[in-house]
XYZ file of C-alpha atoms in Angstrom:
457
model
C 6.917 97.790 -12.388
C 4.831 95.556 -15.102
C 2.192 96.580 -17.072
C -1.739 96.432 -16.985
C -4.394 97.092 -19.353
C -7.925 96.937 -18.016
C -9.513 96.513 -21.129
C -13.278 97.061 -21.864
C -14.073 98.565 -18.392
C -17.567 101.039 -18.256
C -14.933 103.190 -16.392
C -16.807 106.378 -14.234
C -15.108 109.525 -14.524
C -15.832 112.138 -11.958
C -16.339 114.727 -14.356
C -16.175 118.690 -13.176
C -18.176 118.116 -9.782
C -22.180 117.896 -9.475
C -23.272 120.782 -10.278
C -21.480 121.060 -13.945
C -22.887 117.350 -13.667
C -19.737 116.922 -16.788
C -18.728 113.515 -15.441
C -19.803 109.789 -17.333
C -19.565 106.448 -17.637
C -18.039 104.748 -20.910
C -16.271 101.839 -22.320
C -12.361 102.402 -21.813
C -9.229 100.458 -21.944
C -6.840 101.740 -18.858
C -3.443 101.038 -19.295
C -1.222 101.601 -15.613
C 2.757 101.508 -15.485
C 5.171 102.493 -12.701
C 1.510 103.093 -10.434
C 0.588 105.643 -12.430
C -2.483 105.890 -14.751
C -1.090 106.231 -18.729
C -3.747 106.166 -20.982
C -7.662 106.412 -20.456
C -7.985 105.258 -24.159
C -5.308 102.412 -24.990
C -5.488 100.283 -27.790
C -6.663 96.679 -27.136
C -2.830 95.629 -27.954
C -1.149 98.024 -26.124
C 1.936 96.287 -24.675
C 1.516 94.948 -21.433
C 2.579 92.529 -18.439
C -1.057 91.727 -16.983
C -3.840 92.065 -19.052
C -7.550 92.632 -16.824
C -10.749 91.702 -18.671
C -13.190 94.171 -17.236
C -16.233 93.541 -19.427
C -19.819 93.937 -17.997
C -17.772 95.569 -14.621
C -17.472 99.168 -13.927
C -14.100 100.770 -12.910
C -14.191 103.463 -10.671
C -11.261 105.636 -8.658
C -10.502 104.317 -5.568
C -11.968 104.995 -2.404
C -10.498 107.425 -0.333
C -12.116 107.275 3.609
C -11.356 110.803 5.209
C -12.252 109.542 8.414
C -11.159 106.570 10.644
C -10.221 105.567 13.666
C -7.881 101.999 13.243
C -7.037 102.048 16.741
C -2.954 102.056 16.727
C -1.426 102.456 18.708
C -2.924 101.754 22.406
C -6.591 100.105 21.225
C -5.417 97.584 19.189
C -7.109 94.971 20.259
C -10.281 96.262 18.752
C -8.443 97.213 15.532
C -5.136 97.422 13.973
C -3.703 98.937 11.065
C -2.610 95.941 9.893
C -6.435 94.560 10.203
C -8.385 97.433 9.227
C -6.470 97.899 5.973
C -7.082 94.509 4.573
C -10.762 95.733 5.534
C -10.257 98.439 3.236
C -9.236 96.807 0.425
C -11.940 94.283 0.119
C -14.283 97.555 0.216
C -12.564 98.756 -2.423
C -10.807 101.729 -0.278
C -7.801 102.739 -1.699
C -6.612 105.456 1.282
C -7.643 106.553 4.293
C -6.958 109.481 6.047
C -6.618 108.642 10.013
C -7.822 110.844 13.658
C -5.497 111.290 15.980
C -7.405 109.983 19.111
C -5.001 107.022 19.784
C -3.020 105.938 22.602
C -0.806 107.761 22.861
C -2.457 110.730 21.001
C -0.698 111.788 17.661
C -0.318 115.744 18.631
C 3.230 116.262 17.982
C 4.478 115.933 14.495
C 6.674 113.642 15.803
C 3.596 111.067 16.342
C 2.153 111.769 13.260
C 5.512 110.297 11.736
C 5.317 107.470 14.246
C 2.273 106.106 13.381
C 2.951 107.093 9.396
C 5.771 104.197 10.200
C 3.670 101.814 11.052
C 1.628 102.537 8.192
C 4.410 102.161 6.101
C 4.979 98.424 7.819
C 1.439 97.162 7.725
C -1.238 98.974 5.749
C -2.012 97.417 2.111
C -3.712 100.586 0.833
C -2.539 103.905 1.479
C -2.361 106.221 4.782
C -2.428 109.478 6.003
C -2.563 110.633 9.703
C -4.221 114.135 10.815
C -2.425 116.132 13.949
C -4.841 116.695 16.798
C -5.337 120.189 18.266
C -4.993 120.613 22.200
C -5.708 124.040 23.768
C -1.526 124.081 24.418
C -0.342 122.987 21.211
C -0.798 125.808 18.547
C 3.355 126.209 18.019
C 3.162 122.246 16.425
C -0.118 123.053 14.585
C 1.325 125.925 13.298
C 4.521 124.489 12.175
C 3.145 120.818 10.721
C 3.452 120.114 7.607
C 2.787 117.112 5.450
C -0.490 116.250 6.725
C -3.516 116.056 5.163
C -5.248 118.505 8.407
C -6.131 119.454 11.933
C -8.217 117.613 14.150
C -10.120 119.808 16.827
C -12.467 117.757 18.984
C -15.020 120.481 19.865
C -17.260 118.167 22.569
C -17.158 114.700 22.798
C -13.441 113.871 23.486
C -11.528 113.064 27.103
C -8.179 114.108 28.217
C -6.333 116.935 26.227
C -8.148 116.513 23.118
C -11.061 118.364 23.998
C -11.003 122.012 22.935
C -13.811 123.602 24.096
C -12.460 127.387 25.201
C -13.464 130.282 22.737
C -9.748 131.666 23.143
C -7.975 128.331 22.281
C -10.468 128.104 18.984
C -9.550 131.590 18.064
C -5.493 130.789 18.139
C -6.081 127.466 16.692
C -8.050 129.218 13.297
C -6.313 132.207 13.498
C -2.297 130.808 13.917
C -2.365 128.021 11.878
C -2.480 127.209 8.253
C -3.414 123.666 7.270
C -7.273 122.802 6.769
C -9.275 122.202 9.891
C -11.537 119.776 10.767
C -13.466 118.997 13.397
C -16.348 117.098 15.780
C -18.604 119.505 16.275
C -20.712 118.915 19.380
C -22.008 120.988 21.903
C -19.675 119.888 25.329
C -22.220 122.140 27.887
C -25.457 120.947 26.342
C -24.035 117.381 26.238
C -22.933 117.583 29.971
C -26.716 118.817 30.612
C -28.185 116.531 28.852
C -26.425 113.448 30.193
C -27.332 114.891 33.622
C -31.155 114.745 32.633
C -31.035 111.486 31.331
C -29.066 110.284 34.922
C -29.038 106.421 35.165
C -30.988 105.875 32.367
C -30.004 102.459 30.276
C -32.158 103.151 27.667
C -30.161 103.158 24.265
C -32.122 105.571 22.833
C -31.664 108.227 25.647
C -28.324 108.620 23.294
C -29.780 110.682 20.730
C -31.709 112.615 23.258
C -28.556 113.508 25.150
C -26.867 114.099 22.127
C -29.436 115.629 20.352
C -30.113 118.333 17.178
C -29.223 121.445 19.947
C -25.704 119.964 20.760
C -24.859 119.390 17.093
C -26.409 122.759 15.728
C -24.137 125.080 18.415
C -21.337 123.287 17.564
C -21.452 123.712 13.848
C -22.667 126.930 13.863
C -19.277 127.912 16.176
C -16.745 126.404 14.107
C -18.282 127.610 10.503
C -18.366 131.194 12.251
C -14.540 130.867 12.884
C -13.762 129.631 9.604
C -15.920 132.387 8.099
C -14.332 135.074 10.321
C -10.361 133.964 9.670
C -10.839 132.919 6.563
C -9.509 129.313 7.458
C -10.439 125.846 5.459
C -13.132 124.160 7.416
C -14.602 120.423 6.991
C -17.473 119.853 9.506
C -16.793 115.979 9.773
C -20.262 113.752 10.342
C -22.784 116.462 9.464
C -25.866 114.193 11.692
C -28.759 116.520 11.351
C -30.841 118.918 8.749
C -30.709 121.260 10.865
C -27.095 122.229 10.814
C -27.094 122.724 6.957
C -28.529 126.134 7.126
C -24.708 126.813 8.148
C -23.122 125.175 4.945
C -25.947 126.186 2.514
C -24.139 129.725 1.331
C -21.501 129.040 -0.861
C -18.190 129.582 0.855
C -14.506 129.312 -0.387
C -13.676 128.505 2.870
C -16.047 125.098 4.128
C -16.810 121.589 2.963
C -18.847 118.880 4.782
C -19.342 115.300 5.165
C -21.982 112.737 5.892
C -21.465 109.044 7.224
C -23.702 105.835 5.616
C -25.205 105.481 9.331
C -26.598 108.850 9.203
C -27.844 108.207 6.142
C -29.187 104.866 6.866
C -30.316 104.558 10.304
C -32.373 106.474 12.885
C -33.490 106.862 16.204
C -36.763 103.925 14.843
C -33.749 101.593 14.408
C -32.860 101.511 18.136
C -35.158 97.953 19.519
C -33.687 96.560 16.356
C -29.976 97.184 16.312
C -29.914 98.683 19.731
C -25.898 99.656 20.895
C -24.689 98.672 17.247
C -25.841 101.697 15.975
C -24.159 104.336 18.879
C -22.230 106.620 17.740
C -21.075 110.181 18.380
C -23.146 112.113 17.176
C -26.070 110.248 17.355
C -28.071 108.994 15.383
C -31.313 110.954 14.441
C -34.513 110.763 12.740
C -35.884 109.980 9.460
C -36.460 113.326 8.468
C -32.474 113.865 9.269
C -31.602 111.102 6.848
C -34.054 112.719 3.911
C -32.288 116.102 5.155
C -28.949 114.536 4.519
C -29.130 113.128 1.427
C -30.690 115.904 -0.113
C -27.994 117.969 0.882
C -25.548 115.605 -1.035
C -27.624 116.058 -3.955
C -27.050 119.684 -4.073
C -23.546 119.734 -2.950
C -24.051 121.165 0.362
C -22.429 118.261 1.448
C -19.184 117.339 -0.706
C -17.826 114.052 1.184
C -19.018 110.438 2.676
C -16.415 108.828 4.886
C -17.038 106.240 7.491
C -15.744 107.370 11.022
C -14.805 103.709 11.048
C -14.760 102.861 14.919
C -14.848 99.753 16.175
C -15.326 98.244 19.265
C -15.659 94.880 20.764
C -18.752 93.218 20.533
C -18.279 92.379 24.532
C -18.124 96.124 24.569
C -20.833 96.901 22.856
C -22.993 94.661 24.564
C -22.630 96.636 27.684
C -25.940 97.728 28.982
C -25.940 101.673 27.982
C -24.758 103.919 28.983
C -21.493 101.805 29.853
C -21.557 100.759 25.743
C -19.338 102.520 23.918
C -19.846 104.611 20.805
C -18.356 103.057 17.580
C -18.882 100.888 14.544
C -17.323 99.079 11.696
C -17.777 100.480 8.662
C -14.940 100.873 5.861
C -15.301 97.463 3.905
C -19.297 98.184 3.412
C -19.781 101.831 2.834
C -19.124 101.467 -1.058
C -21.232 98.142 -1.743
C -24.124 100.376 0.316
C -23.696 103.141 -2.253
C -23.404 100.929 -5.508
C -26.816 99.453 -3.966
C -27.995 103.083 -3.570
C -27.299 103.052 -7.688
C -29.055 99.319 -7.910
C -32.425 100.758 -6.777
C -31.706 103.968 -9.264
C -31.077 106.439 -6.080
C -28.223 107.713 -7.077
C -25.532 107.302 -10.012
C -22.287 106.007 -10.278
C -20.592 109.454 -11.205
C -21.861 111.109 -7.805
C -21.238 107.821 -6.136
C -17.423 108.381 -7.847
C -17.089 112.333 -6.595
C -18.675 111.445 -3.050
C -16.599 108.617 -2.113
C -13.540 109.529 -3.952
C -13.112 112.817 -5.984
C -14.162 115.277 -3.218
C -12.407 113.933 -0.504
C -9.414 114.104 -2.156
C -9.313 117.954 -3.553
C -10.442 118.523 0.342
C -7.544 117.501 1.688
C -5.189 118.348 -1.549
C -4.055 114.970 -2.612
C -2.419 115.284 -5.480
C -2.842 112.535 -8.339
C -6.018 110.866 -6.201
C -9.822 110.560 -6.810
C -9.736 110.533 -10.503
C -9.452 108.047 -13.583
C -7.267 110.488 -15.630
C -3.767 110.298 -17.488
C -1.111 110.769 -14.873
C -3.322 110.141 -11.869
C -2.110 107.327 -9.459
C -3.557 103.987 -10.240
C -5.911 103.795 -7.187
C -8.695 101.991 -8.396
C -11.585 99.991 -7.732
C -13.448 97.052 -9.919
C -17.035 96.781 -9.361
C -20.044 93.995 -10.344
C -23.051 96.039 -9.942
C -24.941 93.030 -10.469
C -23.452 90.761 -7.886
C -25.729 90.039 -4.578
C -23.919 89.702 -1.345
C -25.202 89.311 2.259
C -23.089 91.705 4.952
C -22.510 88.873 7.915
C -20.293 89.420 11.081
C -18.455 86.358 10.172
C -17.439 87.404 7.102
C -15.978 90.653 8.185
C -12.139 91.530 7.730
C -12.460 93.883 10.716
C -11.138 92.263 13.694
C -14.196 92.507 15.657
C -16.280 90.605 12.598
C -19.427 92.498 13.406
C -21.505 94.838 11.285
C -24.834 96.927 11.609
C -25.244 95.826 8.353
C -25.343 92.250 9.244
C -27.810 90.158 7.476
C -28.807 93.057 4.676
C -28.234 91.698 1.006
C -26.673 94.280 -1.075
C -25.944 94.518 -4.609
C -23.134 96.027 -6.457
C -19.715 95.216 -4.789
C -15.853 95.416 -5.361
C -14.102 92.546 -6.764
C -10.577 94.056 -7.946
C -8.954 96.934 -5.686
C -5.754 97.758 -7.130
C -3.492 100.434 -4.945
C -0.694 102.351 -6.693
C -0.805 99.882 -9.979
C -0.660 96.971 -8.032
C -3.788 94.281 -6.938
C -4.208 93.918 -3.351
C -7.123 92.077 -3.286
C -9.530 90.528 -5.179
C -12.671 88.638 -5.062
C -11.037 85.490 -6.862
C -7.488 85.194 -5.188
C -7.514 86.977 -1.837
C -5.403 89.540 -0.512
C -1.583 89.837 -1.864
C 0.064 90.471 1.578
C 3.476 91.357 0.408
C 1.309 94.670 -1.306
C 2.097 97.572 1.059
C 0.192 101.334 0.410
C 2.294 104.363 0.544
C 1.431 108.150 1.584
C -0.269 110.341 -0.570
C 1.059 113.629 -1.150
C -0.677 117.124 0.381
C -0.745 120.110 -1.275
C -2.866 122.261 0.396
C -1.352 125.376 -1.757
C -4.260 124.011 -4.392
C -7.082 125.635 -2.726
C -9.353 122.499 -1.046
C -12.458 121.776 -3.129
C -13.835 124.489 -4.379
C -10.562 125.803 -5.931
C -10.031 122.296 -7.988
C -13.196 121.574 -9.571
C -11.127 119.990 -12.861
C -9.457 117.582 -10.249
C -5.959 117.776 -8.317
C -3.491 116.180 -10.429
C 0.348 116.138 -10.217
């Protein structure tokens, strides 16, 4: 493969994690060969193929979404993988990790690898696909490998992807090895809810039937199992305040993640953006969204993904409750973040360890999440001075819709390069003969709080 230099690049490094707060931001020329990363500090005529001038832009790891729905196969006609990843790369996301709720649903090894095929075929940024847990399929659980996890739905699922029995959550954590993660809402207070709220079309009956209670059970259920067997647990969504009282004591054992809609919207967003803003969980109040981001602050919560989930906008437009829960998020979530770091809410170092360097020591992918020497050359090229409007029209999604329509952000991508190579950028497109490949999972390394210097080769 050629040669790149990126040359005078304010390139982020993720440092040791928050709390050693060891990472920064300074000048660097990056020199990438054979899609790996070989020097953080090349000379400005270092031998090279394709040489990148980066200066005034900012250079950060690529971002790696552990959490998405894309849709194939069975739902593709509200997304694809084909569709979703060129969504990706114009967000600058360099990987995604993928659920297992698709038609049919990947709960055999055997479908992982199907749909890993696919990938293989279609996706211009990298894939990975998680098994699903059932309450009959512990034996394949137990005997996966390869994968970056397990997917329990605990509430909120149909069909055989529900697990809601005590004695199927106890074989699933104790039986099985790979890291768990899971949606954790309350299926009995959910069913009781809905009852109350009995042909009701008001959107915002949605939080109140899934509400704090529903999410807070939940939680507290699956932490206590991971606690008791000792088992690596990611609580996926985290949606309220409340249910960090359950993550706030250190713990070798669980990590958590928060989406941009439940950090962005709340129930006082409802008349406004009415169905384009239901999702499972819900969303919840203002005080939830201070809640949440302090709790990424302090590292109570280590990860923001997306829970990408689109829908049709015929589908949305349902009157509620026939709307389904869902939105588009992938190619947005960074620019929202880099404007987080416009209006000086955040930095670009947490922005880097959020988005990229936590999600990967979660889920043990080795040579990801880091601009270091002998990391893969996932990476992302960012303007933070560059204004752009979200619009559905614009939208590489193949619903073109957004929440976000209509909200001017600044700081976005303009150069996502996967594996060494450019898949898009802001000035020619996407390069559609690029294809990702699958990270490799090494869950031997310990998850996150076992690989605070990073999870190289």
């Amino acid at each position: 493969m050629p040669r790149t230099l990126i040359r005078n690049a304010s390139v982020v490094f993720p440092g040791d994690g928050l709390r050693s707060a060891s990472g920064e931001v300074r000048t660097a020329n990056i020199l990438i060969g054979d899609g790996k990363i070989l020097d953080i500090d090349a000379s400005d005529t270092a031998g090279c193929d394709e040489l990148i001038d980066a200066a005034g832009r900012h250079l950060l790891p690529g971002v790696i979404d552990d959490q998405v729905h894309f849709r194939e196969p069975g739902l593709t006609h509200k997304e694809d993988l084909a569709s979703a990843s060129h969504a990706c790369a114009a967000g600058g996301v360099t990987s995604f990790l993928e659920m297992p709720n698709t038609k049919p649903p990947a709960i055999t090894l055997e479908g992982v690898r199907a749909k890993e095929q696919l990938a293989a075929e279609k996706s211009l940024v990298n894939y990975g696909f998680y098994i699903g847990a059932t309450p009959d399929n512990v034996s394949e659980l137990a005997n996966a490998v390869d994968v970056p996890g397990i997917k329990i739905f605990i509430g909120s699922s149909t069909g055989n992807l529900l697990v809601d029995e005590q004695e199927a959550l106890e074989r699933i954590f104790a039986e099985t090895t790979l890291p768990i993660c899971s949606h954790c809402e309350d299926e009995t207070t959910v069913r009781a809810n809905t009852e109350r709220y009995r042909g009701t079309t008001d959107i915002a009956d949605h939080s109140r039937i899934r509400d704090e209670k529903a999410a807070m059970i939940a939680t507290q259920r699956a932490t206590n199992l991971a606690r008791r067997h000792r088992h690596r647990f990611h609580v996926l969504h985290v949606s309220t305040a409340a249910e960090l009282v359950y993550l706030q004591d250190p713990s070798p054992y669980l990590t958590a993640e928060v989406c941009p809609h439940h950090l962005f919207f709340n129930v006082d967003d409802y008349p406004r953006l009415g169905s384009r803003i239901q999702m499972n969980p819900s969303i919840k109040t203002s005080a939830d969204n201070e809640g949440l981001w302090k709790a990424l602050q302090d590292d109570v919560i280590q990860v923001i993904a997306t829970d990408h989930a689109p829908h049709t906008l015929d589908e949305k437009s349902q009157p509620y409750p026939s709307s389904p829960s869902g939105l588009p998020a992938v190619e947005n979530s960074l620019a929202l973040m880099l404007n987080q770091v416009h209006e000086g809410k955040v930095n670009l170092v947490q922005v880097a360890h959020w988005m990229s360097d936590a999600p990967a020591r979660v889920w043990g992918m080795t040579g990801k999440g880091r601009i270091a020497e002998g990391y893969d050359a996932d990476l992302v090229l960012v303007d933070l001075n560059e204004s752009r409007t979200i619009l559905d029209k614009k939208q590489h999604t193949k619903n073109r819709w957004s929440p976000w329509h209509g909200e001017t952000m600044t700081g976005w991508p303009v150069r996502t390069i996967v594996g060494g190579q450019t898949v898009w950028s802001a000035e020619n497109g996407f390069d559609e003969s690029a294809r990702g490949g699958k990270p490799r999972f090494d869950h031997s390394r310990g998850g996150y709080w076992a690989t605070a210097g990073g999870i190289g080769e």
